[in-house]
Every structure is written in structure tokens, then in C-alpha cells.
Short mmCIF file of C-alpha atoms and ligand atoms in Angstrom, two decimals:
data_model
loop_
_atom_site.label_atom_id
_atom_site.label_comp_id
_atom_site.label_asym_id
_atom_site.label_seq_id
_atom_site.Cartn_x
_atom_site.Cartn_y
_atom_site.Cartn_z
CA UNK A 25 -46.72 36.45 -5.71
CA UNK A 26 -46.83 33.10 -3.76
CA UNK A 27 -44.52 32.88 -1.18
CA UNK A 28 -45.16 29.79 0.47
CA UNK A 29 -45.47 25.98 0.09
CA UNK A 30 -47.19 22.62 1.78
CA UNK A 31 -45.57 18.79 0.66
CA UNK A 32 -47.86 16.25 1.82
CA UNK A 33 -45.96 13.78 3.18
CA UNK A 34 -48.54 10.37 3.36
CA UNK A 35 -47.81 8.00 4.66
CA UNK A 36 -47.52 6.59 8.93
CA UNK A 37 -45.74 3.86 10.38
CA UNK A 38 -49.36 3.31 12.34
CA UNK A 39 -53.03 4.37 11.80
CA UNK A 40 -54.66 6.53 14.04
CA UNK A 41 -58.50 5.86 15.02
CA UNK A 42 -59.35 9.09 14.05
CA UNK A 43 -57.69 10.30 11.12
CA UNK A 44 -59.23 11.75 7.79
CA UNK A 45 -55.90 12.73 6.02
CA UNK A 46 -54.07 11.42 3.03
CA UNK A 47 -52.26 8.24 4.67
CA UNK A 48 -51.18 4.87 4.00
CA UNK A 49 -49.43 2.39 6.00
CA UNK A 50 -45.81 2.90 5.07
CA UNK A 51 -43.99 0.71 2.46
CA UNK A 52 -40.44 1.54 0.74
CA UNK A 53 -41.27 0.40 -2.76
CA UNK A 54 -44.20 2.58 -1.88
CA UNK A 55 -42.91 6.13 -0.35
CA UNK A 56 -39.97 6.25 -2.97
CA UNK A 57 -41.99 6.24 -6.75
CA UNK A 58 -44.11 8.38 -4.03
CA UNK A 59 -41.17 10.53 -3.26
CA UNK A 60 -40.13 10.18 -7.68
CA UNK A 61 -43.77 11.57 -8.64
CA UNK A 62 -43.19 14.34 -5.77
CA UNK A 63 -39.58 15.38 -7.69
CA UNK A 64 -42.12 15.49 -11.46
CA UNK A 65 -45.20 17.91 -9.46
CA UNK A 66 -42.79 20.02 -8.42
CA UNK A 67 -40.42 20.30 -12.05
CA UNK A 68 -43.43 21.23 -13.84
CA UNK A 69 -45.37 23.17 -11.76
CA UNK A 70 -43.29 24.79 -10.12
CA UNK A 71 -42.44 28.14 -11.45
CA UNK A 72 -38.74 29.55 -9.15
CA UNK A 73 -40.73 31.97 -6.50
CA UNK A 74 -38.92 32.93 -3.61
CA UNK A 75 -40.58 31.08 -0.67
CA UNK A 76 -41.05 32.44 2.46
CA UNK A 77 -42.82 29.44 4.49
CA UNK A 78 -42.20 26.16 3.27
CA UNK A 79 -44.71 23.79 4.95
CA UNK A 80 -43.58 19.66 5.15
CA UNK A 81 -47.39 17.62 6.69
CA UNK A 82 -48.83 14.26 6.89
CA UNK A 83 -49.23 11.90 7.17
CA UNK A 84 -46.10 12.24 9.08
CA UNK A 85 -42.79 13.15 7.44
CA UNK A 86 -40.25 11.56 9.90
CA UNK A 87 -42.01 8.65 9.01
CA UNK A 88 -39.48 8.23 6.40
CA UNK A 89 -36.82 5.92 6.57
CA UNK A 90 -33.21 8.22 6.56
CA UNK A 91 -32.07 7.29 3.74
CA UNK A 92 -36.24 8.89 1.94
CA UNK A 93 -36.46 11.24 4.35
CA UNK A 94 -32.84 12.74 3.28
CA UNK A 95 -33.58 12.12 -0.13
CA UNK A 96 -36.55 14.54 0.03
CA UNK A 97 -34.96 16.99 1.60
CA UNK A 98 -32.70 17.42 -1.89
CA UNK A 99 -35.69 16.96 -4.22
CA UNK A 100 -36.96 20.10 -1.98
CA UNK A 101 -33.23 21.26 -2.54
CA UNK A 102 -34.48 22.61 -6.07
CA UNK A 103 -37.77 25.50 -3.69
CA UNK A 104 -35.79 28.69 -3.69
CA UNK A 105 -35.94 30.36 -0.31
CA UNK A 106 -36.28 33.66 1.67
CA UNK A 107 -33.67 34.86 3.99
CA UNK A 108 -35.65 34.82 6.71
CA UNK A 109 -37.71 31.32 5.60
CA UNK A 110 -39.64 29.63 8.12
CA UNK A 111 -39.48 26.01 7.68
CA UNK A 112 -41.82 23.66 9.25
CA UNK A 113 -41.97 19.95 9.32
CA UNK A 114 -45.04 17.90 10.90
CA UNK A 115 -43.47 14.69 13.07
CA UNK A 116 -44.00 11.94 15.61
CA UNK A 117 -43.05 11.16 18.73
CA UNK A 118 -42.02 7.31 17.62
CA UNK A 119 -40.28 8.22 13.99
CA UNK A 120 -37.73 11.42 15.58
CA UNK A 121 -34.35 10.90 15.78
CA UNK A 122 -31.15 12.05 16.30
CA UNK A 123 -30.50 11.44 12.85
CA UNK A 124 -33.54 12.48 11.48
CA UNK A 125 -33.50 16.06 13.94
CA UNK A 126 -29.49 16.56 12.68
CA UNK A 127 -30.38 15.73 9.14
CA UNK A 128 -33.48 18.26 8.60
CA UNK A 129 -31.10 21.22 10.91
CA UNK A 130 -28.63 20.93 7.95
CA UNK A 131 -31.04 20.90 5.51
CA UNK A 132 -33.18 24.26 7.23
CA UNK A 133 -35.42 22.95 9.36
CA UNK A 134 -36.10 25.38 11.47
CA UNK A 135 -39.64 24.52 13.03
CA UNK A 136 -41.42 21.31 14.56
CA UNK A 137 -44.32 20.65 14.96
CA UNK A 138 -45.15 17.21 16.67
CA UNK A 139 -48.98 15.77 17.12
CA UNK A 140 -48.79 14.52 21.38
CA UNK A 141 -51.92 14.71 21.56
CA UNK A 142 -53.01 13.58 24.76
CA UNK A 143 -50.59 12.96 28.08
CA UNK A 144 -52.84 9.98 28.98
CA UNK A 145 -52.36 6.50 28.07
CA UNK A 146 -55.44 5.27 28.09
CA UNK A 147 -56.30 7.21 26.20
CA UNK A 148 -53.27 7.52 23.04
CA UNK A 149 -54.09 3.60 23.40
CA UNK A 150 -58.38 4.82 22.13
CA UNK A 151 -56.87 7.93 20.03
CA UNK A 152 -54.87 4.95 18.62
CA UNK A 153 -51.17 6.28 19.21
CA UNK A 154 -48.69 3.77 20.53
CA UNK A 155 -46.07 5.62 23.07
CA UNK A 156 -46.61 7.79 26.89
CA UNK A 157 -46.18 10.78 28.44
CA UNK A 158 -42.45 10.12 29.50
CA UNK A 159 -41.48 9.31 25.51
CA UNK A 160 -43.65 13.00 25.10
CA UNK A 161 -41.31 13.91 27.21
CA UNK A 162 -37.50 12.76 25.95
CA UNK A 163 -38.11 13.63 23.07
CA UNK A 164 -38.91 17.02 23.51
CA UNK A 165 -36.38 17.40 25.26
CA UNK A 166 -34.06 16.09 22.44
CA UNK A 167 -35.25 17.98 20.01
CA UNK A 168 -34.26 21.25 22.34
CA UNK A 169 -31.07 19.59 23.22
CA UNK A 170 -30.26 19.53 19.00
CA UNK A 171 -31.14 22.91 18.78
CA UNK A 172 -34.95 23.68 17.73
CA UNK A 173 -36.88 25.84 19.88
CA UNK A 174 -39.81 27.29 17.14
CA UNK A 175 -41.97 23.94 18.64
CA UNK A 176 -45.07 24.05 18.21
CA UNK A 177 -47.04 20.77 19.46
CA UNK A 178 -50.99 19.14 18.63
CA UNK A 179 -53.53 18.45 22.09
CA UNK A 180 -56.55 16.53 20.74
CA UNK A 181 -60.13 16.79 23.33
CA UNK A 182 -62.96 16.54 23.76
CA UNK A 183 -62.56 12.82 23.62
CA UNK A 184 -65.63 10.38 24.67
CA UNK A 185 -66.05 10.14 28.69
CA UNK A 186 -62.53 12.81 28.50
CA UNK A 187 -62.99 15.16 31.93
CA UNK A 188 -62.62 18.38 32.99
CA UNK A 189 -59.19 17.63 35.48
CA UNK A 190 -58.02 15.38 32.85
CA UNK A 191 -58.41 18.48 30.60
CA UNK A 192 -56.92 20.27 33.08
CA UNK A 193 -54.12 17.53 34.06
CA UNK A 194 -53.36 17.37 29.33
CA UNK A 195 -52.26 21.27 29.74
CA UNK A 196 -50.24 21.11 32.67
CA UNK A 197 -48.34 18.62 30.42
CA UNK A 198 -48.06 20.41 27.71
CA UNK A 199 -47.37 24.22 29.50
CA UNK A 200 -44.45 22.02 31.50
CA UNK A 201 -42.78 21.02 27.64
CA UNK A 202 -42.35 24.83 27.30
CA UNK A 203 -42.78 24.68 23.97
CA UNK A 204 -43.36 27.97 22.32
CA UNK A 205 -47.01 27.30 19.85
CA UNK A 206 -49.76 24.88 21.30
CA UNK A 207 -53.17 24.16 18.87
CA UNK A 208 -55.56 22.45 20.45
CA UNK A 209 -57.93 20.21 18.68
CA UNK A 210 -61.30 19.14 19.61
CA UNK A 211 -62.26 15.67 18.62
CA UNK A 212 -64.76 14.72 15.55
CA UNK A 213 -65.30 11.41 14.59
CA UNK A 214 -65.05 12.30 10.83
CA UNK A 215 -66.82 9.45 8.84
CA UNK A 216 -64.77 6.34 7.29
CA UNK A 217 -62.55 6.65 10.85
CA UNK A 218 -62.44 3.01 13.15
CA UNK A 219 -63.89 5.80 15.67
CA UNK A 220 -67.08 6.02 14.09
CA UNK A 221 -66.99 2.53 12.77
CA UNK A 222 -67.11 1.89 16.11
CA UNK A 223 -70.77 3.78 16.60
CA UNK A 224 -68.42 7.23 18.96
CA UNK A 225 -69.59 10.61 18.94
CA UNK A 226 -68.79 13.86 19.70
CA UNK A 227 -69.46 15.19 23.23
CA UNK A 228 -72.40 17.42 24.17
CA UNK A 229 -72.13 21.15 23.03
CA UNK A 230 -71.77 23.11 25.74
CA UNK A 231 -69.40 20.27 27.57
CA UNK A 232 -67.12 21.33 24.42
CA UNK A 233 -67.71 25.39 24.62
CA UNK A 234 -66.35 25.30 28.47
CA UNK A 235 -63.44 23.18 27.59
CA UNK A 236 -62.05 25.78 24.81
CA UNK A 237 -63.07 28.63 27.18
CA UNK A 238 -60.81 26.73 29.26
CA UNK A 239 -57.94 26.03 27.19
CA UNK A 240 -58.68 30.14 26.26
CA UNK A 241 -58.18 30.30 29.97
CA UNK A 242 -55.32 28.40 31.35
CA UNK A 243 -53.01 29.57 27.66
CA UNK A 244 -53.17 32.85 27.84
CA UNK A 245 -52.83 33.50 31.01
CA UNK A 246 -49.82 31.30 30.60
CA UNK A 247 -48.51 33.94 28.68
CA UNK A 248 -49.56 32.07 24.69
CA UNK A 249 -51.51 34.58 22.43
CA UNK A 250 -55.01 33.09 21.32
CA UNK A 251 -54.35 33.61 17.84
CA UNK A 252 -56.36 31.46 16.07
CA UNK A 253 -59.76 29.47 16.83
CA UNK A 254 -57.34 26.47 18.05
CA UNK A 255 -53.60 27.95 18.11
CA UNK A 256 -52.00 30.10 20.69
CA UNK A 257 -48.63 31.31 20.52
CA UNK A 258 -45.53 33.30 22.72
CA UNK A 259 -45.17 36.97 21.38
CA UNK A 260 -43.50 36.12 18.38
CA UNK A 261 -44.83 32.49 17.70
CA UNK A 262 -46.93 32.77 15.35
CA UNK A 263 -47.15 29.54 12.23
CA UNK A 264 -46.45 32.73 9.44
CA UNK A 265 -47.29 29.44 7.67
CA UNK A 266 -50.37 29.50 8.31
CA UNK A 267 -50.87 32.65 8.20
CA UNK A 268 -50.56 32.21 4.57
CA UNK A 269 -53.81 30.76 4.19
CA UNK A 270 -55.45 32.81 7.48
CA UNK A 271 -55.23 35.95 5.45
CA UNK A 272 -56.26 34.03 2.09
CA UNK A 273 -53.07 33.91 0.13
CA UNK A 274 -51.50 32.14 -2.72
CA UNK A 275 -49.89 29.27 -1.91
CA UNK A 276 -48.29 25.31 -3.18
CA UNK A 277 -49.77 22.39 -2.76
CA UNK A 278 -47.15 19.48 -3.86
CA UNK A 279 -48.04 16.08 -3.56
CA UNK A 280 -50.78 13.94 -2.81
CA UNK A 281 -54.41 15.16 -1.44
CA UNK A 282 -52.94 18.64 -1.15
CA UNK A 283 -54.00 21.46 -1.10
CA UNK A 284 -52.69 24.58 -2.98
CA UNK A 285 -53.62 28.28 -4.28
CA UNK A 286 -52.32 29.83 -7.80
CA UNK A 287 -53.23 32.49 -10.14
CA UNK A 288 -56.67 32.91 -8.51
CA UNK A 289 -57.46 28.83 -8.59
CA UNK A 290 -57.51 26.66 -5.75
CA UNK A 291 -57.14 22.95 -6.72
CA UNK A 292 -56.57 19.62 -4.73
CA UNK A 293 -54.92 16.81 -5.71
CA UNK A 294 -55.87 13.26 -5.93
CA UNK A 295 -56.24 11.45 -2.35
CA UNK A 296 -55.37 8.13 -4.73
CA UNK A 297 -51.90 6.45 -4.44
CA UNK A 298 -51.83 4.05 -7.73
CA UNK A 299 -52.84 7.38 -9.90
CA UNK A 300 -50.65 9.65 -8.01
CA UNK A 301 -46.99 7.51 -8.42
CA UNK A 302 -48.26 7.09 -12.32
CA UNK A 303 -48.31 11.29 -12.83
CA UNK A 304 -51.63 11.63 -12.82
CA UNK A 305 -52.89 14.07 -10.00
CA UNK A 306 -55.79 14.91 -11.86
CA UNK A 307 -56.79 17.42 -9.77
CA UNK A 308 -60.10 19.32 -8.49
CA UNK A 309 -60.54 22.81 -9.33
CA UNK A 310 -61.89 25.52 -7.79
CA UNK A 311 -61.84 29.12 -9.90
CA UNK A 312 -61.97 31.46 -7.43
CA UNK A 313 -64.44 34.17 -8.68
CA UNK A 314 -64.66 38.21 -6.34
CA UNK A 315 -67.88 37.00 -4.44
CA UNK A 316 -66.14 32.86 -3.98
CA UNK A 317 -63.39 35.11 -2.60
CA UNK A 318 -64.30 37.75 -0.43
CA UNK A 319 -66.45 34.97 1.52
CA UNK A 320 -62.51 33.33 1.47
CA UNK A 321 -61.67 36.39 2.83
CA UNK A 322 -63.45 36.23 5.10
CA UNK A 323 -64.46 33.28 6.68
CA UNK A 324 -60.50 32.38 7.23
CA UNK A 325 -59.98 36.27 8.03
CA UNK A 326 -62.18 35.58 11.70
CA UNK A 327 -60.58 33.06 13.59
CA UNK A 328 -57.31 34.75 13.48
CA UNK A 329 -56.91 37.51 16.91
CA UNK A 330 -55.93 40.16 14.16
CA UNK A 331 -59.39 39.73 11.75
CA UNK A 332 -60.00 40.80 8.58
CA UNK A 333 -56.76 43.47 7.13
CA UNK A 334 -59.21 47.22 6.03
CA UNK A 335 -56.15 47.49 3.34
CA UNK A 336 -55.81 44.17 2.17
CA UNK A 337 -59.84 44.09 2.27
CA UNK A 338 -60.29 47.81 0.08
CA UNK A 339 -57.46 47.39 -1.68
CA UNK A 340 -58.62 42.77 -3.92
CA UNK A 341 -62.87 43.63 -3.35
CA UNK A 342 -62.22 47.66 -4.26
CA UNK A 343 -65.11 48.80 -1.53
CA UNK A 344 -65.14 49.63 2.69
CA UNK A 345 -65.99 45.90 4.67
CA UNK A 346 -68.33 47.71 6.97
CA UNK A 347 -70.34 49.69 3.74
CA UNK A 348 -70.14 45.84 1.92
CA UNK A 349 -72.18 43.99 4.80
CA UNK A 350 -73.85 47.53 6.55
CA UNK A 351 -77.10 45.54 5.77
CA UNK A 352 -76.40 42.76 8.58
CA UNK A 353 -77.71 42.02 11.94
CA UNK A 354 -74.14 41.41 13.65
CA UNK A 355 -73.84 45.11 13.78
CA UNK A 356 -75.89 46.25 16.44
CA UNK A 357 -74.60 42.96 19.28
CA UNK A 358 -70.71 43.51 19.82
CA UNK A 359 -70.53 40.46 18.26
CA UNK A 360 -67.49 42.58 15.33
CA UNK A 361 -64.84 44.71 17.07
CA UNK A 362 -63.20 47.54 14.48
CA UNK A 363 -59.70 47.88 15.12
CA UNK A 364 -57.17 50.85 13.68
CA UNK A 365 -56.72 48.46 10.82
CA UNK A 366 -59.18 45.50 11.06
CA UNK A 367 -62.64 44.12 11.76
CA UNK A 368 -61.97 40.68 13.41
CA UNK A 369 -64.89 39.28 16.09
CA UNK A 370 -64.96 39.18 19.78
CA UNK A 371 -62.82 36.72 21.72
CA UNK A 372 -66.80 35.90 23.74
CA UNK A 373 -68.31 35.04 19.95
CA UNK A 374 -65.35 32.89 19.13
CA UNK A 375 -66.80 29.96 19.48
CA UNK A 376 -69.88 30.63 18.18
CA UNK A 377 -67.97 31.28 14.23
CA UNK A 378 -69.86 29.46 11.84
CA UNK A 379 -73.31 30.76 12.90
CA UNK A 380 -71.28 34.11 11.70
CA UNK A 381 -69.90 33.25 8.97
CA UNK A 382 -73.48 31.53 7.13
CA UNK A 383 -74.61 35.26 7.61
CA UNK A 384 -71.79 36.15 4.48
CA UNK A 385 -72.26 33.86 2.20
CA UNK A 386 -74.28 34.01 -0.85
CA UNK A 387 -74.83 37.94 0.62
C1 SAM B 410 -51.03 15.31 9.97
S1 SAM B 410 -51.96 15.52 12.05
C2 SAM B 410 -50.33 15.35 12.56
C3 SAM B 410 -48.50 14.80 12.59
C4 SAM B 410 -48.54 13.20 12.76
N1 SAM B 410 -48.20 12.64 11.89
C5 SAM B 410 -48.78 12.85 14.10
O1 SAM B 410 -50.00 12.57 13.37
O2 SAM B 410 -48.40 13.15 15.23
C6 SAM B 410 -51.81 16.69 11.87
C7 SAM B 410 -52.69 17.04 13.45
O3 SAM B 410 -53.44 16.78 13.17
C8 SAM B 410 -55.01 16.56 14.36
N2 SAM B 410 -56.04 16.06 13.56
C9 SAM B 410 -56.18 15.01 13.36
N3 SAM B 410 -57.96 14.45 13.12
C10 SAM B 410 -57.84 14.51 13.99
C11 SAM B 410 -59.86 14.97 14.49
N4 SAM B 410 -60.25 13.54 13.54
N5 SAM B 410 -60.44 16.11 15.38
C12 SAM B 410 -59.36 15.99 16.06
N6 SAM B 410 -57.91 16.63 15.87
C13 SAM B 410 -57.05 16.27 14.76
C14 SAM B 410 -53.83 15.39 15.73
O4 SAM B 410 -54.10 16.92 16.78
C15 SAM B 410 -52.79 15.87 14.95
O5 SAM B 410 -51.64 16.46 15.53
S1 SF4 B 411 -53.14 11.68 13.08
FE1 SF4 B 411 -50.85 11.57 12.27
S2 SF4 B 411 -50.00 9.57 12.94
FE2 SF4 B 411 -52.18 8.90 13.27
S3 SF4 B 411 -52.70 8.26 10.98
FE3 SF4 B 411 -53.11 10.72 11.65
S4 SF4 B 411 -51.57 10.95 10.23
FE4 SF4 B 411 -50.88 9.14 10.79
#
């Protein structure tokens, strides 16, 4: 039974130098047509399930002008919600206003995810961000004043020439914001981004690993659980929506370039805005086979501290996880830990997760 929905809003007020998400410069006319097409997609594809998590991502949902922002929530009111709905909206510093926060409160939004990325003005400029850290402080204070407590903040680290001292300062800054969830991403230089075209490269692997360890040590000693490769949360604040993905459960994906997983089929809508507003979603479809589904269960499950649930694995695939993969060389070393309810990767191997996952593909 589907219990989650993702909704993509592909507009931003500025475009960042590193970003390869489906997004366009904000344009009111396009945004209006986009919401018409989104409403149509929801009408045509939503089958009326009660949703337990809703996630508005982008792009930047908060970049919409207030009338369109407000209309978006009216459109989404056709989605049925459980009383314990977790409703997240991605926002960025420049476009959060008191008026938009009040509108979100009124429509049941109870979690905000805010891109902060760095506390250093020169680094923020390099990333194409247009605020300074004092504005971050003011915005987080406003968000809290408006009654939001479940807040996530994103950090990007491993920038070219970034020093460990700078990262330490960024972490201190994030901690000083006193929010219960932090996401930390190593900078990826994606094809076709400004940074790629300017010839930038990702930093050396060993420095990246040192930074990863430093983030883990600092945040865990500050009371956060490192519950997923890139995510840290205080007790009770893990993102329930993202856990749906990592637990390999089904979810709706509405909007441009949005991915979903329904009735055993994974799909990704077109990234062409003109096609999407014409109602042509042209999804790329991947039908799950038991083998593909099992590989996804492993690739996603091993990202989490909770690991792969023994019970879910057996119920879905009719076999015990350990017996199924008994022949792999991984069991000889303490790579995989067995808990009462799950199998998980020992924390010290998280950094080399991809090398471990290779063993399970096509096995
Ligand atoms: C859709 S964006 C966040 C929402 C909002 N548009 C913003 O930028 O504040 C999601 C997050 O992904 C991360 N991200 C995007 N591109 C990345 C890249 N190339 N390398 C590392 N992190 C990236 C950033 O931390 C960003 O905040
Ligand atoms: S990082 Fe966020 S604000 Fe920047 S271009 Fe990407 S989606 Fe837009």
C-alpha cells in the first residue's frame, strides 16, 4: 500500500553552480502552467490512498510567488492524509517569508528542509548562493518563531581547497542553529553544471574520507544519530519520508523529472518542461523483477543504520538474507553486522559502501 508522495517544483530564483536537479529560472507564466499540469497529473494518477508522508522538493518550492505557493497547497489538498502525516517542504534562505510560513502552517506542513550549504561567504559565492550566514541565523529564528520545530539543514562539504578548519567552522555553525536534523553531502561535480564546465574536480578521496569521519565524530558526539550515509537526526527526528525510499517501499512521484515506484514499476517523468506542461509525462519505466527488487532492497537498506530488515526480506523474497548470500566473501570480515532484527554494514565500512554493494549485483 502506497503511503508516501513526492511532489517536484522545478523553479529557482537563481541557479547554483553545482546543481543538476530538474530546475529552471523562475518565470511566473511557466510556473502557473506548471501547476495546471501538476494538478492534471494528480487527478489522473492518484488512486486515493491515505498518505503518511508528503515531500515537496525541487528546485525550490518556496521560490513560487505567494499566490502560486498558496494555490499549490490547494491543489495538494486533494491528497488524503493520515493524522500523523509528515509533510516536508524544501525551502531556501532567500525565499522564506513570514507569509509563506503561515501558509504552510495552515496547510499542515510540519517539517522544513533548508539548504544552508556553508557558513563562509566566499564558499557560498562559489556555490552560487546569494545569502550570508547572518541571514541564515535570522531565517532559522523566524522559522522557529513561526512554530516549526522539525527542521533539516543541508551542508555541502569537500569543496575545492576546503580545509579541515573550515569544515570544523561549518559544523560549529550548523550546531549553533540547534535544529534536529542535518544532511551533509560531499560536493559532486555533475556533468553540465557550471562547476563541471569550468573544469573543477572532486577532492582527493582520502581527504574526503577524513572529512566524512570528522562530520560523523562531531555530530554524533553532539547527540545526533548517524542514521543514514548522509543524514543525522536527534532521537525521533529521522525523515520518515526518506526512510520510505531506503526501505524500498512504494511512493508517488508527481511533477517534472519526479521518480515514483508504484505497483512494482519504477518510473521517472520527463525533464522537459514544455512536454510536461502539455501533459506529456513520457515516463521512463523500469519494471521490477524479483532480482532487481532484491538488489534495490540491499542497495537502499545498507545505506541505513537500521540496515536490511530480516522480516521484510523474508516476507518479500521468501528466503533468509544470510542464507541467500552465504557464498559472498564479506562474511569473513566484520563488514556485515547481524542484529536481532536486521543485517547492516558496520559503521567503519560505510565510506566504502559502493565497493561492498558491487558484490550483491547480479549475484
Ligand atoms: C534540491 S536541493 C535543496 C533545496 C533548495 N533548492 C536549496 O538549494 O536550498 C537539495 C540539496 O542537495 C544538495 N546538492 C545538490 N546538488 C549537489 C551536488 N552536486 N553535490 C552535493 N550536494 C548537492 C544540496 O545540499 C541541496 O541543498
Ligand atoms: S541547489 Fe537548490 S536553489 Fe540551487 S539550483 Fe539547485 S535546486 Fe535551485
